[in-house]
XYZ file of C-alpha atoms in Angstrom:
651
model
C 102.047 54.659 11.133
C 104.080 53.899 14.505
C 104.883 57.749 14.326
C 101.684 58.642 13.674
C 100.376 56.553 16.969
C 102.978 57.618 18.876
C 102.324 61.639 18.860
C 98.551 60.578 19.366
C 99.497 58.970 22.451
C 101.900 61.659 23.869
C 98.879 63.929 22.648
C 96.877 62.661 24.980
C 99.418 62.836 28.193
C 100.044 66.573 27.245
C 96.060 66.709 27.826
C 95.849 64.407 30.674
C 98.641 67.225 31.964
C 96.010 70.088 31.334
C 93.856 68.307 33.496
C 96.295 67.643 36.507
C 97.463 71.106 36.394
C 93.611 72.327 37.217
C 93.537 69.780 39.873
C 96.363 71.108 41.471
C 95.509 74.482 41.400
C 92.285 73.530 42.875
C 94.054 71.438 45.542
C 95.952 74.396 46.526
C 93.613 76.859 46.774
C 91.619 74.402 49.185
C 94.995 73.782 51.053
C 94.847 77.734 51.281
C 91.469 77.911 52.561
C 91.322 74.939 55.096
C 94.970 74.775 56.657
C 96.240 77.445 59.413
C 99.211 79.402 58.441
C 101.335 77.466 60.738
C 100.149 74.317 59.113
C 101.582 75.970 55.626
C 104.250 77.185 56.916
C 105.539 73.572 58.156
C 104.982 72.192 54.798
C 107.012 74.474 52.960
C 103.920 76.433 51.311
C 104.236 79.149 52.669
C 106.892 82.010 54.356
C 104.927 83.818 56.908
C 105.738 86.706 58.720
C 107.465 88.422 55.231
C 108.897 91.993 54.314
C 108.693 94.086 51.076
C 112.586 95.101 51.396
C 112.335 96.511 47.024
C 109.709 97.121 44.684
C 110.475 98.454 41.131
C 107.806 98.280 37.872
C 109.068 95.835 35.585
C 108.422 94.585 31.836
C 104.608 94.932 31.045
C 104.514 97.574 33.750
C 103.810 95.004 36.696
C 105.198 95.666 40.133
C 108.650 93.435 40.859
C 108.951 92.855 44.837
C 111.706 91.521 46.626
C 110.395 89.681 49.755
C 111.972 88.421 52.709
C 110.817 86.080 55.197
C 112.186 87.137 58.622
C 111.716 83.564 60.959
C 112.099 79.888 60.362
C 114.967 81.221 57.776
C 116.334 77.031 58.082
C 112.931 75.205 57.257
C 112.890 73.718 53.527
C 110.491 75.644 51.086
C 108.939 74.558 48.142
C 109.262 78.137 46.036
C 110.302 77.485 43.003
C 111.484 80.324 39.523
C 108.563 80.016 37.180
C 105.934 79.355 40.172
C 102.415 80.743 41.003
C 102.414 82.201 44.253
C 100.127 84.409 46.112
C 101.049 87.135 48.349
C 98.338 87.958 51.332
C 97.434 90.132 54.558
C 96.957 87.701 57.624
C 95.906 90.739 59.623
C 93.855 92.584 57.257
C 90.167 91.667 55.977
C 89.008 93.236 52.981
C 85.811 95.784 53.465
C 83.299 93.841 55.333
C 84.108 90.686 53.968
C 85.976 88.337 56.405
C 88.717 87.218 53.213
C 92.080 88.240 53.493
C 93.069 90.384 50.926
C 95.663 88.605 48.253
C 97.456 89.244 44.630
C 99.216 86.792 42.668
C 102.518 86.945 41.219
C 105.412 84.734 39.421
C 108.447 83.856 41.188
C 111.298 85.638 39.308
C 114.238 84.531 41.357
C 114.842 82.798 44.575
C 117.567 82.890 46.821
C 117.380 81.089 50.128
C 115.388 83.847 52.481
C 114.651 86.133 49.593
C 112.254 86.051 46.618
C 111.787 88.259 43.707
C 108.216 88.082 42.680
C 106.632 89.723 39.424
C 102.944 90.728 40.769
C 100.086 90.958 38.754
C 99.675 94.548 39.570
C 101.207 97.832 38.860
C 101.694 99.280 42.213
C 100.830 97.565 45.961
C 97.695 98.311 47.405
C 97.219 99.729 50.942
C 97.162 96.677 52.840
C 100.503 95.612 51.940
C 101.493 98.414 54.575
C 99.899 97.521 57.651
C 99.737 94.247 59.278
C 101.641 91.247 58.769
C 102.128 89.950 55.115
C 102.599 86.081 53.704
C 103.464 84.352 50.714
C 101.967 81.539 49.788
C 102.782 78.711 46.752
C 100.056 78.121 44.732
C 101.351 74.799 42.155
C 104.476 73.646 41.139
C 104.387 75.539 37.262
C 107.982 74.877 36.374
C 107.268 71.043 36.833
C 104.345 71.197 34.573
C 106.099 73.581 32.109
C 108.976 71.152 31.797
C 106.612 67.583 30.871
C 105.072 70.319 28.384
C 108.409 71.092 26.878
C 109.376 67.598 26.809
C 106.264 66.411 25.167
C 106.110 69.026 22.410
C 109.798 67.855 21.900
C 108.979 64.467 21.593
C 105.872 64.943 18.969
C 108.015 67.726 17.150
C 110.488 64.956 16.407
C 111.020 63.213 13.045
C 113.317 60.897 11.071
C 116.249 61.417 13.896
C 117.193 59.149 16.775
C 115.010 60.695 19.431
C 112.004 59.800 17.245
C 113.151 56.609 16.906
C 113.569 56.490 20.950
C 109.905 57.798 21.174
C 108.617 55.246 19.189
C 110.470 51.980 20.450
C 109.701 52.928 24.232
C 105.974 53.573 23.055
C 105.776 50.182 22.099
C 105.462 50.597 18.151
C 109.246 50.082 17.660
C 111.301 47.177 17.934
C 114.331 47.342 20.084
C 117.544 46.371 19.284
C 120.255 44.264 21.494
C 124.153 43.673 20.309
C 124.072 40.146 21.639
C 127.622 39.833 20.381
C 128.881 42.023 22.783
C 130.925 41.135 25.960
C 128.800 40.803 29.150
C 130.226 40.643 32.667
C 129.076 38.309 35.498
C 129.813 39.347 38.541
C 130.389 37.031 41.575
C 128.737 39.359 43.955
C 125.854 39.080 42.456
C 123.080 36.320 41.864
C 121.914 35.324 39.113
C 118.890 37.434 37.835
C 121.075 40.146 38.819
C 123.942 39.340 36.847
C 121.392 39.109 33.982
C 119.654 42.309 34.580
C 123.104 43.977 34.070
C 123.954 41.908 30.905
C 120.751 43.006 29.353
C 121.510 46.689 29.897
C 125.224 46.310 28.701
C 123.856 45.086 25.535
C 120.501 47.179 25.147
C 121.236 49.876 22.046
C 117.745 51.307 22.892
C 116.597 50.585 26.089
C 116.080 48.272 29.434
C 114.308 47.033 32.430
C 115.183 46.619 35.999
C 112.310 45.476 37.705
C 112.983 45.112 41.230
C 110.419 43.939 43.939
C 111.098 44.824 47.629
C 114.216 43.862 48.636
C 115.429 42.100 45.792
C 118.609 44.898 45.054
C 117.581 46.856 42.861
C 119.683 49.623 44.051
C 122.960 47.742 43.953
C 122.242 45.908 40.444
C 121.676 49.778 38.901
C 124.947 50.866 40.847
C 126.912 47.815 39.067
C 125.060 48.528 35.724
C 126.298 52.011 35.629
C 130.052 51.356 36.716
C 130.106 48.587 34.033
C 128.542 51.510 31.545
C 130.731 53.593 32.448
C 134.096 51.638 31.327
C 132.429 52.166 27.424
C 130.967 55.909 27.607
C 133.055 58.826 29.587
C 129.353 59.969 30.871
C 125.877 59.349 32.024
C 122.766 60.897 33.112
C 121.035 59.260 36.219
C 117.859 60.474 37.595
C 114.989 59.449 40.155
C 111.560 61.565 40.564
C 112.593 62.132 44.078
C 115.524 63.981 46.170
C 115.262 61.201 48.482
C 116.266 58.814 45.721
C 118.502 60.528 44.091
C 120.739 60.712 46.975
C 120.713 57.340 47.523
C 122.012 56.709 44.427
C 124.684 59.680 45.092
C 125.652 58.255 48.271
C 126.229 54.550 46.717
C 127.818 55.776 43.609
C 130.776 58.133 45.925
C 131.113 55.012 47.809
C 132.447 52.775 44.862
C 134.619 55.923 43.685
C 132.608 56.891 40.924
C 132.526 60.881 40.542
C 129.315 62.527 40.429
C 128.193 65.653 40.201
C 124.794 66.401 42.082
C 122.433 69.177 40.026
C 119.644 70.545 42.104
C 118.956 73.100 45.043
C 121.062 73.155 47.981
C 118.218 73.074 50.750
C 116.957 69.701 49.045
C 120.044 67.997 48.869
C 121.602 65.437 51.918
C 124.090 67.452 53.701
C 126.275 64.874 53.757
C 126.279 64.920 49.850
C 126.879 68.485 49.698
C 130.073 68.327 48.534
C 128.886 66.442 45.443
C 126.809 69.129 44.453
C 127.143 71.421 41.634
C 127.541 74.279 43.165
C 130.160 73.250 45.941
C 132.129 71.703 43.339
C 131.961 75.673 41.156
C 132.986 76.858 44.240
C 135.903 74.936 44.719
C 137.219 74.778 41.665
C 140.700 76.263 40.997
C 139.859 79.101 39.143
C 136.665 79.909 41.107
C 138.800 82.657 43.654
C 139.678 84.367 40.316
C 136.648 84.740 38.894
C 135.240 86.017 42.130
C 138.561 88.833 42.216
C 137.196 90.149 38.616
C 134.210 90.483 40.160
C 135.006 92.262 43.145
C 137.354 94.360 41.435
C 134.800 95.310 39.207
C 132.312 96.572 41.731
C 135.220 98.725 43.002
C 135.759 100.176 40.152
C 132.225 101.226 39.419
C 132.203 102.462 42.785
C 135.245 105.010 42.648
C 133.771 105.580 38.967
C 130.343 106.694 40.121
C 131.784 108.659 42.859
C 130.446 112.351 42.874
C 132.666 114.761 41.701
C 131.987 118.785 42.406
C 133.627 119.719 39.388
C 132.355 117.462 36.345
C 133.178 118.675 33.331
C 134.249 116.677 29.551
C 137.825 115.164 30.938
C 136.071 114.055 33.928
C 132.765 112.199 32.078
C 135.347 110.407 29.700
C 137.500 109.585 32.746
C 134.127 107.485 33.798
C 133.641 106.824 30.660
C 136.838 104.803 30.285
C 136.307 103.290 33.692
C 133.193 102.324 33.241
C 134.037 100.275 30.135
C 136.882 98.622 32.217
C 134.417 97.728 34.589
C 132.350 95.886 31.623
C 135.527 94.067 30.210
C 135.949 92.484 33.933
C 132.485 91.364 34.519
C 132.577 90.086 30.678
C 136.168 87.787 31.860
C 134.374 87.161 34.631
C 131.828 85.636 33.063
C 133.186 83.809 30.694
C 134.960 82.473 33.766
C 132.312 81.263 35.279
C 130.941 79.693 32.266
C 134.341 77.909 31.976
C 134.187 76.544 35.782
C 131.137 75.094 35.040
C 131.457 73.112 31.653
C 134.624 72.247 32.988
C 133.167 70.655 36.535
C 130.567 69.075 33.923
C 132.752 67.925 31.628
C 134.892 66.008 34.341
C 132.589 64.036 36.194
C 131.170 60.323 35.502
C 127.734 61.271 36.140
C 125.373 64.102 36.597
C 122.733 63.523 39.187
C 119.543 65.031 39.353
C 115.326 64.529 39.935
C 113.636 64.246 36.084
C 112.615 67.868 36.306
C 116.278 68.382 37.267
C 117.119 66.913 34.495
C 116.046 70.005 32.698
C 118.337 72.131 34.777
C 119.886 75.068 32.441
C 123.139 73.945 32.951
C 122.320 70.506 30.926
C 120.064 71.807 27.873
C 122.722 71.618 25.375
C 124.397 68.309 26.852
C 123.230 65.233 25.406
C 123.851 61.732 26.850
C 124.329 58.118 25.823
C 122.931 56.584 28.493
C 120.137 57.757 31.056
C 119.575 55.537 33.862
C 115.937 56.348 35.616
C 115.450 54.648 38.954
C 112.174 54.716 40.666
C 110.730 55.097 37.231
C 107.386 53.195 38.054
C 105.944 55.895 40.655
C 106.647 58.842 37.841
C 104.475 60.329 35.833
C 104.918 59.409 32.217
C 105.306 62.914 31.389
C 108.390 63.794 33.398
C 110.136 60.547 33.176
C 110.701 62.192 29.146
C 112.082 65.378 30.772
C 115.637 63.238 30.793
C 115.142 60.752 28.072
C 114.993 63.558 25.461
C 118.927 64.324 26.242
C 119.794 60.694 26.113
C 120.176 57.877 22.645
C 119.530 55.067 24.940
C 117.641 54.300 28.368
C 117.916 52.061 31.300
C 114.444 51.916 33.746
C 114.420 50.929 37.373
C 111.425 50.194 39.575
C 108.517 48.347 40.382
C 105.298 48.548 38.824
C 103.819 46.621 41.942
C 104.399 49.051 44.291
C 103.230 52.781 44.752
C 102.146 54.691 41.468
C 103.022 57.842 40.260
C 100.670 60.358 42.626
C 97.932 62.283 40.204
C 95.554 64.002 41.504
C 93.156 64.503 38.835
C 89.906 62.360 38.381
C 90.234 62.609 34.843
C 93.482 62.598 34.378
C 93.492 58.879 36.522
C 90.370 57.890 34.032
C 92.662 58.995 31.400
C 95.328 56.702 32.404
C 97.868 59.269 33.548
C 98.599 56.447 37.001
C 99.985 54.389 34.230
C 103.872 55.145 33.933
C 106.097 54.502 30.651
C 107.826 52.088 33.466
C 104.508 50.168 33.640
C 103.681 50.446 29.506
C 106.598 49.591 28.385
C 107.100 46.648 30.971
C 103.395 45.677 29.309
C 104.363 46.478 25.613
C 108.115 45.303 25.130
C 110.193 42.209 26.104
C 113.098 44.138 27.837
C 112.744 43.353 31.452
C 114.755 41.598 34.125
C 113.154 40.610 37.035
C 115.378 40.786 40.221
C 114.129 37.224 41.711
C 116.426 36.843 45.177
C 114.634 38.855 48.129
C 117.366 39.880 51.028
C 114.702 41.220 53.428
C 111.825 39.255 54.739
C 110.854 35.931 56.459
C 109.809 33.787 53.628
C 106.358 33.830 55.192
C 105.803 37.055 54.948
C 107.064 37.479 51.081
C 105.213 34.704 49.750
C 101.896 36.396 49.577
C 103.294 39.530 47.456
C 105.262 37.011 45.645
C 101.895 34.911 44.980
C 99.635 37.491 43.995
C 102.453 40.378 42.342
C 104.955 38.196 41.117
C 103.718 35.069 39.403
C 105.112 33.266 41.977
C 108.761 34.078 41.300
C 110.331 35.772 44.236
C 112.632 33.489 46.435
C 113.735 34.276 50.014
C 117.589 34.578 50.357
C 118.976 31.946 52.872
C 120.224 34.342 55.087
C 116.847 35.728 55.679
C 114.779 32.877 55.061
C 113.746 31.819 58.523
C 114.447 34.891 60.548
C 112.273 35.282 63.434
C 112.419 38.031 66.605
C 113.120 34.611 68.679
C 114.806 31.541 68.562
C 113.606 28.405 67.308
C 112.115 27.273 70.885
C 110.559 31.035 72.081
C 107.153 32.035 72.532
C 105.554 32.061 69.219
C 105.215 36.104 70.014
C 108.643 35.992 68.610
C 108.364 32.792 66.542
C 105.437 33.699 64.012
C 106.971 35.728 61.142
C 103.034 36.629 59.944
C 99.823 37.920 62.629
C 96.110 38.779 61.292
C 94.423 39.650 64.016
C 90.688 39.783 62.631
C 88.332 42.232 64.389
C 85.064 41.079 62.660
C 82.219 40.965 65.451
C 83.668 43.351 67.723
C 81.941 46.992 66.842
C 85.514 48.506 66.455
C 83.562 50.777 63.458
C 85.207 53.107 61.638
C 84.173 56.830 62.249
C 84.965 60.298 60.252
C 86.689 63.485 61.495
C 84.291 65.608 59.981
C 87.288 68.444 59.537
C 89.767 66.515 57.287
C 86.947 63.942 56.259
C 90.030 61.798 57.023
C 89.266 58.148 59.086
C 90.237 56.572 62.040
C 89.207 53.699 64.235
C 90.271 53.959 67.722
C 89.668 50.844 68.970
C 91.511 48.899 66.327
C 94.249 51.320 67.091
C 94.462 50.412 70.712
C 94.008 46.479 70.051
C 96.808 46.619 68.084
C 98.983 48.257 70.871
C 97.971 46.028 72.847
C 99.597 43.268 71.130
C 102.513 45.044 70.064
C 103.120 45.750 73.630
C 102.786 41.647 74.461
C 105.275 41.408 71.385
C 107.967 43.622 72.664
C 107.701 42.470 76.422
C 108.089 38.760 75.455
C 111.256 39.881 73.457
C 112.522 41.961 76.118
C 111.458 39.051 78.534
C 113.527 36.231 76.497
C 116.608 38.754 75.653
C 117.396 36.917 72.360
C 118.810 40.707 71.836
C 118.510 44.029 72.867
C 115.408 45.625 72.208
C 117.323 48.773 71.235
C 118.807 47.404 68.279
C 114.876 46.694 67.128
C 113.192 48.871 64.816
C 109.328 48.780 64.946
C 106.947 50.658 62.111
C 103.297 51.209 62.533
C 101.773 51.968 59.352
C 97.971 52.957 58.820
C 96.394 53.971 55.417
C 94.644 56.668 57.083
C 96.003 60.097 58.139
C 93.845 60.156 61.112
C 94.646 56.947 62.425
C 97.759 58.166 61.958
C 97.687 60.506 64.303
C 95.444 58.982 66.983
C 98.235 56.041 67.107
C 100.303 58.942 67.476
C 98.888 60.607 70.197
C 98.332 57.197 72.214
C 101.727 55.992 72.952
C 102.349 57.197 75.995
C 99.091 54.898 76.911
C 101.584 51.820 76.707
C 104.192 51.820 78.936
C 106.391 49.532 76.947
C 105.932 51.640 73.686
C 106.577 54.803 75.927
C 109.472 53.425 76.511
C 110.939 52.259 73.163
C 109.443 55.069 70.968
C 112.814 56.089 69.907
C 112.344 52.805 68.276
C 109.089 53.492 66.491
C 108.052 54.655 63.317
C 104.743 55.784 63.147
C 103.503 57.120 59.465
C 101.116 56.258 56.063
C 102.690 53.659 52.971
C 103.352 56.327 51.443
C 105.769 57.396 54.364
C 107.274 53.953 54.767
C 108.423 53.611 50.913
C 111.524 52.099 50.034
C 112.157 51.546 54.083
C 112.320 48.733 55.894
C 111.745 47.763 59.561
C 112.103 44.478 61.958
C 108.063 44.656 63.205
C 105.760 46.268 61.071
C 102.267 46.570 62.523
C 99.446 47.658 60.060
C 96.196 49.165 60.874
C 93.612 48.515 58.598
C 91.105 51.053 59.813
C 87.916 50.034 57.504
C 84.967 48.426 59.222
C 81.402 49.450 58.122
C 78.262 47.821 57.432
C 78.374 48.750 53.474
C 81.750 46.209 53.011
C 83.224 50.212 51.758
C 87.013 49.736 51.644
C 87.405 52.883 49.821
C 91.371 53.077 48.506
C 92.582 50.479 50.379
C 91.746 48.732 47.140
C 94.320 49.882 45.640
C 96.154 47.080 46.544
C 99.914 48.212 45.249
C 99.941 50.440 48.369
C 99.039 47.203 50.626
C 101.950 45.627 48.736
C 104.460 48.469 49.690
C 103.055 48.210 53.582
C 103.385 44.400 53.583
C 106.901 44.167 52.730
C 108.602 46.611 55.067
C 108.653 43.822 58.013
C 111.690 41.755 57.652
C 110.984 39.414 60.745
C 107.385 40.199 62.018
C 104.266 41.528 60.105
C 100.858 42.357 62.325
C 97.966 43.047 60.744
C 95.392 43.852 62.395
C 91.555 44.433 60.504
C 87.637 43.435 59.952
C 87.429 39.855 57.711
C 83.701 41.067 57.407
C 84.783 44.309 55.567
C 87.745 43.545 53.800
C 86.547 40.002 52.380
C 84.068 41.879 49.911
C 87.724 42.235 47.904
C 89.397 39.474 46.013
C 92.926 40.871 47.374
C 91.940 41.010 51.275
C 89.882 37.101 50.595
C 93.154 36.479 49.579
C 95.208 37.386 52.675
C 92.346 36.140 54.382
C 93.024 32.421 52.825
C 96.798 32.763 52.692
C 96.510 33.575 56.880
C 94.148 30.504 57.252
C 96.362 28.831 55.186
C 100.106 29.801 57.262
C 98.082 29.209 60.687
C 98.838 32.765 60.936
C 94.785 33.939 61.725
C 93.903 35.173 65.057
C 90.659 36.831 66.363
C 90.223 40.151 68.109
C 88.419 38.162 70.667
C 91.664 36.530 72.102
C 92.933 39.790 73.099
C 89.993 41.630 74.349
C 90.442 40.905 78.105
């Protein structure tokens, strides 16, 4: 019966899939229609201006073209093997339409300025040979092709131990715990820490970190795996982003654990370069070898192939016999190579990669004791199986509290495909730790997310505790950890931009420079410290506010000054950072009470707890207060004598 439920449920994700793939797809082709080439470009989407340097027909009879892109050859792309992509004429309209003409193709192979693309065509049409060309991504198909292949593996499994896995992390299984076995405490670490790694060290199927902001999470995981390690030679850890994968790279070299990093060059830190796989290939002592037989090889085909005026019999076995010589070295060559890298595999602690790196050609046959997942809550359910399926056990890492996995799919969100195996098994099974010492924030300004999130669990470390921008006798400027400044009855409205349908609100904007600026000339005033060793974020929910706040710095003279110091970005940008002022703009203020997704109140919780010694808010009571969350706030301000009006400022 459990098995039965089980592939029902992962039945449904692979569906919920089908219907973020479309969305995608439909994304993109918008993004293509709305956003200049430049725009594109920026982002990764696109190489523009590109040249056809090969074409040759391929399997199926479909044209093969190798394409170059000839500027920005050092900005990051997003082309993938296994992608969509679209190749177009910029300069070129087609008849008297005003579309540029385009094919599609598949990304065959990718190299770091070149891509070989399979087009949907058997030769190019005339506009590929006049004007300037582009290539554009269209979705990411190798992700989606990999949650497929992991779900099909999943419901294709019976009576074995990834079954089993399946089952228990789906909540119809029981798991199992040797609570015989030795667990550490460590002194560096407090209590639910200590606990969090004891509960891994004994799970046989799987456990929970759950971390709120600021509580190390990062450094229980780190301890978790080097205690792991001492009983298994290897593990798999993963993270759905490059970002946080390399933190946990960066943390693991510094305790002297070996790693080896899978994934693309261009997305990895350059200071972690050396980790990766294929700088530790390349210096690996039988790597100059392996290159020789290679290069020996292509010299011998070359003198072999050489015209000859006189070819007669002795002359085509001559080649003959060369030619096989050549084969024999790129065969020890290759089996070379394949040596170098089971051998850098084999050798190393733990292989690092994103969960669709996990599926990374090099690792399909390896299988793992232990997977550790960090980040686990903001992946899709899908993916976060891309690494459990080469694993017998699993340790999760994250915060369901915070930002969700991103889908873009209204049905796919109805569907529940927001809702990550972090979150359902946190919901379904009795596995979790939670981390319950914060090292961050003011105790003022945790106690609301540890109120509403938390159950009221989260306590404020001792050394952080009181921390203010001033001492204990400054201007309360400094001295008030927690500011909601409440616009209500002033007309600062919210308006559209009716080209990315994106909001703004300019005047909230500039009110809440304004008392930034008072903020940071009372601490430069007092000189508790220097002001360059402060680090201000301004976070708004709203692209376009974004972006006005942007462009209105230099309005400020004090901000002007300091914006080396400033951060200026959406939650989303500000995830897993921290900052000593954060400043939020709220943006919504409308007649209808609309709040649109500002209620999804996880992102408010991310944006909250960035500030470690100051949080401003700054937003209309009358619009927000039609939400439990913002009434809330609302009380808790009243409440902390933290509740200013608009009205104080406005002269």
């Amino acid at each position: 019966m459990s098995t039965k439920k089980s592939i029902e449920e992962l039945a449904q994700s692979y569906r919920l899939i089908q219907a973020e793939r479309e969305a995608e797809i439909e994304q993109y082709e918008e993004l293509l229609k709305r956003a200049s080439v430049t725009e594109r470009r920026e982002k990764g989407l696109t190489w523009y201006p590109i040249v056809i340097t090969d074409e040759e027909i391929g399997i199926g009879e479909q044209l093969v073209a190798t394409i170059e892109r000839t500027t920005q050859q050092e900005t990051p792309h997003k082309f993938r093997q296994g992608q969509t992509v679209v190749l177009f004429n910029h300069t070129v309209t087609t008849g008297n339409s005003k579309a540029r003409p385009y094919v599609n193709g598949i990304v065959q192979k990718v190299r770091r300025n070149t891509l070989q693309i399979t087009l949907h065509i058997n030769e190019l049409p005339d506009w590929a040979y006049e004007g300037k060309l582009g290539v554009d991504v269209l979705y990411n198909e190798t992700t989606f092709k990999e949650m497929e292949f992991a779900l099909k593996k999943l419901m294709d499994a019976k009576s074995d131990r990834l079954a089993a896995l399946r089952d228990i992390l789906l909540g119809y299984g029981k798991p199992s715990f040797q609570y015989g076995k030795y667990a550490p405490n460590f002194p560096q670490l407090n209590e639910s820490q200590n606990k969090a790694v004891q509960q891994i060290t004994t799970a046989e199927d799987i456990a929970i970190v759950h971390g709120p902001p600021g509580t190390g999470k990062t450094t229980t995981l780190i301890r978790a795996i080097q205690q792991t390690l001492k009983t298994e030679k290897q593990v798999l850890v993963c993270a759905p982003s490059n970002t946080a994968v390399d933190l946990l790279v960066a943390k693991l070299l510094e305790k002297g654990v070996k790693v080896v990093r899978i994934g693309h060059m261009a997305r990895i830190d350059n200071r972690l370069l050396d980790a990766s796989l294929d700088a530790q290939i390349a210096t690996h002592r039988d790597y100059k070898q392996m290159k020789q037989y290679r290069k020996d090889a292509q010299q011998q085909r070359a003198q072999a192939l050489k015209f000859k005026r006189n070819f007669g019999r002795e002359e085509r076995e001559e080649r003959r016999a060369a030619l096989k010589d050549v084969r024999e070295l790129l065969d020890y060559a290759k089996e070379m190579e394949r040596f170098i890298l089971q051998d850098v595999l084999n050798s190393t602690q733990v292989i690092a990669a994103t969960l669709v790196g996990a599926s990374h050609f090099t690792l399909r046959k390896r299988q793992f004791s232990t997977a550790f997942i960090d980040e686990a809550a903001q992946a899709l359910e899908p993916a976060t199986w891309i690494p459990i399926i080469r694993a017998n056990r699993v340790v999760l890492a994250g915060d369901h509290c915070q930002l969700p996995p991103t889908v873009k799919s209204v049905v796919a969100q109805k569907g529940g495909l927001e809702v990550s195996l972090f979150e359902k098994c946190i919901n379904r099974l009795s596995v979790d730790t939670m981390l319950e010492v914060q090292y961050r924030m003011n105790e003022q300004i945790m106690q609301f997310s540890s109120e509403v999130f938390y159950d009221n669990r989260l306590q404020a470390a001792e050394a952080v505790k009181h921390w203010t921008l001033g001492k204990a006798d400054s201007d309360e400027l400094l001295t008030m950890p927690l500011n909601f400044i409440d616009t209500a009855g002033c007309g600062y409205e919210e308006t559209r931009n009716q080209k990315s349908l994106s909001l703004l609100n300019k005047q909230e904007a500039n009110l809440l420079y304004k008392y930034l600026s008072m903020v940071l000339e009372q601490f430069e005033n007092e000189g508790v410290s220097s002001i360059e060793e402060l680090t201000v974020g301004i976070i708004a929910p709203y692209k376009e506010q974004v972006l006005y706040l942007e462009s209105i710095v230099a309005d400020y003279a004090i901000l002007e000054k300091h914006k080396a110091r400033l951060s200026i970005n959406t939650v989303d940008g500000f995830q897993g950072q921290e900052r000593d002022i954060i400043a939020i703009s709220l943006v919504r203020s409308n007649q209808q009470g609309d709040i649109g997704f500002l209620s999804d109140i996880r992102r408010m919780n991310v944006a909250m707890t960035r500030a470690k010694k100051k949080l401003i808010v700054v937003g209309d009571s009358a619009t927000l207060a039609n939400h439990p969350f913002y009434q809330q706030f609302l009380s808790y301000t009243e409440r902390t004598e933290a509740y200013k009006s608009a009205w104080e400022f406005m002269y």
